[in-house]
Amino acid sequence: MTKLGLAISLDRCIGCQTCANACKMQNSVPMGMQWNRVVTEGCDIMDGAHGTYPDLSRTYLPIACQHCENPACLKVCPTGATYKDEMGRVEINYDNCIGCRMCMAACPYNARSFNWEDPVHDPDFNYGDKDVPVRVKGVAEKCTLCKERTDRGDEPMCVKCCPTKARTFGDLDDPKSAISQLIREKHAYVLLEDKGTKPQVHYFD
Amino acid sequence: MRLLTKNKLLTGVLAVLSVAGVGAWIYQLMGGLAVTGMSNANSWGLYIALFMFFVGLSAGGLIVASSASVFHIEKYKQVAMPAIILSTVCICCAGAFVLIDLGGIQRIWHLFASPNLASPLVWDICVITLYLVINVLYLRFMHRGAEHAVAVLSRFALPTAVLVHSVTAWIFGLQIAKEGWFSAIMAPIFVASAMDSGLALLLIVLVALNAAGVFETPKRLIASLAGLLATCIAIDGFLIFCEALTMGYPGAAGAETLAVMVSGPTAPFFWAEVVGGLAVPFLILVFAKNRERTGLVVGASVLVVAGVLCKRLWLLLTAFVIPNIVGAPGVLSGAWMMAGSYAPTAVEVLIVLGVPSLGALAFMALGSKLLAPAGAEERASAPAAAELDLEAQTA
Amino acid sequence: MGETTVSRGALSRRSFLKGAGAAAGALGLAGAAGMTTAQDWLAPAKAHAEGEERVAYLCHQFHCLSACCLKCTVRDGRLALIEPNDALREEDQRICLRGINEIQHVYAADRIQTPLRRVGERGEGKFEAITWDEAIKAVADAIKESQAKYGDNSFFFRKSTEASSAHGSGYLAALLHAETGGNWGLDRGQANGLDAGCGVGAFRATNNALAEWPLASTIIFLGFNPLESSIAWTKAFFDAKDAGAKIITVDTRFSPTASKSHQWVSVKPGTDAALVIGMVRAIMDEGWYDEEFMKAHTGYPFLIDRATGEVYGVMRDVTDEKTGKVSRKKAPYVWDVATGTARLFDEEGVDPALEGTWEVDGRTLVTEFSALREAYEPYTLEWAGEVSSVDPAVIRGLADDYANRGPAFLCFGLGGPDKYTNADVLGHALVLVTALTGNTGKKGCGTGWYGGGGAFHATSALQSWKLPEEFKASKSQMPMYDMPYNDNNVHVALTFGDAFTLEAADANSMLEWVKGLDFFAICDIYHSSAVDYADIVLPACSKFECDEEVTDLRDAKGYLSLGQKCIDPLFESKTDLEIERLIAAQWGYDQYLPKSHEEYARHRLSKAKGNIEGFTIEKFQANQGVLRYLDSDEPVRSTLKFATDTGRMEPYYEKQIKFGQAFPTYETPNEAYEDNAKRQQYPLVFMQGKSCFRIHAYYSASAWFQEYFGPQVNISPVDAEARGIATGDAVRITNDRGTFVCTALVNNAIQPGTLFMAETTYNHYYPEGFLQNVTNSHRQERCYEMTYGPQIPYNDTLVEIEKA
């Protein structure tokens, strides 16, 4: 079996938002939405810091869909629009989405965005990968692990563009893959482990 | 159509609100849910709160009516017809709110074509449909006077009523993502809330029908139902206390959520319910003497209904206030504030007023057709004010 | 619930309206092909339109100097996807959010679409659309009239950093004998102080690339924040970290770079020189200096006359090895230990003393090193600690790490400590500390600016376009930033890009002067801050647009890149080359300019030899627009030969004796110092720096970036609380020079007593005014005698902030 996932080095993440913008471009993500973004942990502003000057620390945390092995969003989806594909990715069949937003309530990571209105693109056309499906008003969307790229054997766009090579993409089921080795060696962890969702996106310091 | 034609002012107001609501819904269909105050951070709002609320309201009727048969409480049989009509109308309102909340209603056929049986929403739709069918059959059997059929049906009706609240509760209670929802006590709380708000609404309606001279309910029965209401309030209050204690005691994540509830943005709703919707009506109805006074019973009932509405709001919205991960991808809102907040828009308010208005009209129409004339048909339409009051509360 | 609603719907819906006749004042909103996304709401989710796709390659390289080679997918004539060019070696492929966001930014609503003529007052921003013919004629007529009336140098021409500098930057100025505004005043603050000591003649002191960072044991960043300013190069930072280098960042702000470093040293603004002087003192006191290096490669053993301070030496003719030119230079004496006599420093067999005092011919001679010890007697670690507010033990630790751990880098930034009036003192102190430790000219060390990756192999074989002899720019009267304050002959100005508000501080004075000009025309891509003041506005196109298949030939750090056209020029915009040719044609001078980018590129490649031997346009086209320099496999390395009179690193600046700066003498900045009486009224230091969302003001127009970034000032919680300011509040920042309003972000990372804001943003995005209204334009007098002239001290600024 193949179980695709990501391992992200928080030490190497510099909070530059390149992955967020690469994702927005590749997937034609409309204005007002992000599938992927980098937050400054524990801060309500970007590039804030923890502590009192000058005793400070800062951790950037890139977040997108965690492609859980036990996805909370999948179970609650009434139409089966959300599904786990044979490569271990959590995907959405937009045609089947009735816009009930059960998945959004269910996702512990707030990974999903909803098309509250007709998607607004700026520039006003469907930029991005030509194979990425167009989404319409009333459907949920989120990181697909760049399904269209990874199906072609490429890395996700966020991985390709990351200036510090903080992101590693690969097959978690292959113990010899670079990602599996990294997870073992760096004692990587997952977000909100206690929720039992078993994310396939791993983080390490 | 007596109720409609006799109360022209009320009918007119309800009709206007209904039309406005439908208009607002069409506007929403065109513009998408963006016309509501919902956002990626706060992805459910008034519609879902009202859905929960109306599922609950529909309970009182069916439970009272079916208890009459199941537990042979003869006196309840008298009010079975208005109770079932109320129950039917309310469950339709609840269903309407689910549909209104859908962002892609035009694709709803997928729900039937490829249902995911693991989804609590699918369970709920099944149970609500079953519940509606039972209600309609009930009405039909009662209208025809088919006593035996009613007796048989009520044996299914009672568990279905309990199930419909439980399943609605599970839509929330099974969500591991939301600290404020994820709790085994959610289903009992929903049943208790349904019992008290449903009973309270039934009492209000019975008194109103009484006043309108359409249907007469013996005062003793009102007092008896009021007693049952007091018991339900006590149970509801107890369960909420259990939940709050469990949330707060460990001082962990649950305590944060509790803090939002008791002193944060949703606190006004929480305290309105605890004080106005539980404590005060309980203290009124716990005394037998008070239960004899129709005015006090109606007043307490109005408080209970309003209180449960407040509860739906705090229960729903509290869970959205503290995201597990601040500023997660779905939560983009402006330059720096990454958490979301929610305030309903005019469109939502219009729709939320329109649906119960339509429901009230339906109730009046059905009532006119199905309720036995109470003899005093010629009575003036002045008491309609009581019903107006009811509308204001449910809205 | 209740108070504020989420601003999801608040994003303005910009649709592209077609129309060249942009109404007065309504600049910039019309647009490209009116593609809409109206989808049938019942339609199934289809893949994107099966449009025709093609790819084009170009080098992004705006003034962040990252030179990212990009692969651009164009679908239906629109930019659809931008990725790194995969023809480069994998380790050289790079991109950052700024390159990616061009998907939107190229089409931004702020694009200038047609030539415009001012119809309102200057600064009012009211324009009418005119034709190219009208616009060019108006520009040429104004220049001709002024030059006829006031002389050639009454016409000022400048290509700003925001504009394309790929071709012809000097040609139009030369053809029209323009005044070019002399010294730049940017980024050369430390360089003024470094130049005399290292003699590199550029603002990057030592000559290697950050590829050597992993070879270092210690890397000190002095006001350098590459993790935001040079994102595409940050891999080297982590490679160095992985390789075990200790990285220390000195910054007033807890910058992203500081937070990723092993150690962050918080320093008071404008006092970096004191910190480095403290390091010098510690290294001297502890004996951590490298005697061998000092004797062999620096001026420390040179003798100076105690009475006059002059270097004791003889003037002699020196022949340049390369050019054969003969010049007279001073050869200093050293004290030869073996013979006990003063001998010329470069005599055979001299064994120079590093310290000591001797009497020769009635003069008291002392080595530079001894003189330094004496001069620095007052500069104790405690003093340095007090001035910089850095714990003396930390300063000592910095010196220890720098001097004793092995090869070390000392990297300074452009956009921090260089933007104070004492930056030359800092630069000079850097020479001292480098010369003491010998952290230069070897593998894995260096002192300098490594922004843009440091030094890479480039080529000298590209042919320049030759103009006939008579075409030369006028001799400059004064730097542009001096013009508002001194009489000059400038009456007419043409700038490509916004020079007036980016390359000068105190915008009110500058723009007042601009308003007084007879005529001002600007050629720009976006509606930048200066546009409102122009009489004629010419729409330039971005680097992604061209009217021919090839565009610019550029150095791409280890590669040479020949850009390809991605899309046609949008709206009525034109390439810089075409605009320059149109203007030159008004004099009949277009014959002297290249007719096309291709002709220009062919000319430049006409003698392709050395490390570009055999490079042809056809080869570029066959290899995705890039070719790697033939010598790129060998790393660039600094040498121990310095371009000073002695060929050594020279710590003692004889020419600055009159300023008391023969050795760096600490002085406070012009305004931003502790005891300044102005602090009563304006207690906060206002600093600006780089952000990942900007290169200076560029990308202000990006709708993608606007989703989370705009004119925002960061303030410490201490200062915010004292003034009742909360995140999201509109705040007014004021001093005697001016005022502006922006949004406040309360940020723990900010040093109390300071404010931090990303460098500028087009003025119309502020509720009122803009950042440059308050910045300091003081010109440090002594710097007029230095290589680069006074540095504009943007950060040397005191302000007060209040809720607006």
XYZ file of C-alpha atoms in Angstrom, chain C residues 485 505-511 671 678 681-682 684 686 731-741 755 766 768-777 797-802:
43
model
C 17.956 71.432 0.322
C 13.835 60.415 3.079
C 11.679 63.241 4.443
C 9.170 62.952 1.623
C 7.465 66.238 2.389
C 10.621 68.187 1.584
C 11.419 66.038 -1.422
C 7.933 66.201 -2.885
C 18.742 61.680 16.027
C 14.000 65.607 21.065
C 8.519 65.073 22.284
C 9.334 62.077 20.099
C 10.417 56.328 19.905
C 11.181 54.521 14.028
C -2.352 54.854 14.666
C -0.758 58.155 13.775
C 3.015 58.450 13.692
C 4.393 61.955 13.835
C 7.505 64.068 14.114
C 8.540 67.553 12.971
C 8.997 66.357 9.405
C 5.534 64.942 8.938
C 2.911 62.444 9.877
C 1.111 59.369 8.583
C -1.548 56.907 9.652
C 8.758 50.946 16.238
C -2.309 54.332 3.838
C -3.167 59.193 5.436
C 0.368 60.128 4.422
C 3.020 57.441 4.208
C 6.057 56.244 6.060
C 8.603 58.371 4.247
C 6.951 61.519 5.650
C 8.767 61.111 8.953
C 12.160 59.683 7.963
C 15.380 61.557 8.570
C 17.231 63.076 5.622
C 14.356 58.826 13.163
C 12.463 59.747 16.319
C 8.678 59.811 16.377
C 5.665 59.697 18.628
C 2.749 57.365 18.026
C -0.851 57.760 19.101
